[in-house]
C-alpha angles and dihedrals in degrees: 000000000000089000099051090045094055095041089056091050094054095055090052092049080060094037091056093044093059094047085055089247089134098153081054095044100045091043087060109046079049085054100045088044085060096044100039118046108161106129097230137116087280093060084040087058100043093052089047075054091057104044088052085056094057107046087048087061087055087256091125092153094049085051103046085052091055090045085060090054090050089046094057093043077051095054091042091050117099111267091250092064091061100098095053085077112036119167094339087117101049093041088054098042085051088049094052085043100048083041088057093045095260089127085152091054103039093051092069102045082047096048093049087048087051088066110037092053094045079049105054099028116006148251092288088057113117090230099049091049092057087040080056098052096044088051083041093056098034091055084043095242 
């Protein structure tokens, strides 16, 4: 049960972002990271979660940091669970950096993220879509 709750958590903290309910959003993955501490790909995800939350509310430092703790629970994963999580690191580090006016940082890291994600799943791919527009905007398309 844990799990599932978690997992649904996780969709409505996304839910919420993209509704620009970001205080909502951010108040729940807090929430689910306290509640759900199994170091695995879903607490991976919530904190990615977190970490979108945060830079669409302008807190791009807060986020990047999160992103960093992201990044370490990603290099500790199995390698299997890996694709579970393509390129949403590195997306959400280039958000916090170009938040943080690091353009030339960030175009590298969403660029890589761009083609992992059009590799692995595909130009219609939520992820890879939002990968596009950051590279778009970066590159001031």
């Amino acid at each position: 049960m844990p799990y599932i709750a978690a997992a649904a958590r996780r969709e409505q903290i996304y839910a919420l972002t993209e509704l620009g309910r970001h205080t909502e959003a951010e108040a729940l993955a807090r929430y689910a990271l306290t509640s759900y501490r199994e170091p695995d790909p879903l607490r991976l995800s919530l904190r990615l979660g977190l970490a979108h939350s945060l830079s669409s509310q302008g807190r791009h430092a807060e986020a990047l940091a999160e992103v960093e703790r992201a990044a370490v629970l990603r290099r500790n994963l199995a390698r299997e669970h890996h694709h579970v999580t393509i390129g949403g690191v590195e997306l959400a580090a280039a958000t916090a950096l170009l938040g943080l006016g690091r353009g030339t940082e960030a175009r590298p890291r969403v660029a890589a993220a761009y083609d992992a994600c059009l590799s692995a799943f595909g130009p219609g791919h939520y992820r890879t879509r939002k990968a596009r527009a950051l590279l778009d905007r970066i590159n001031g398309a």
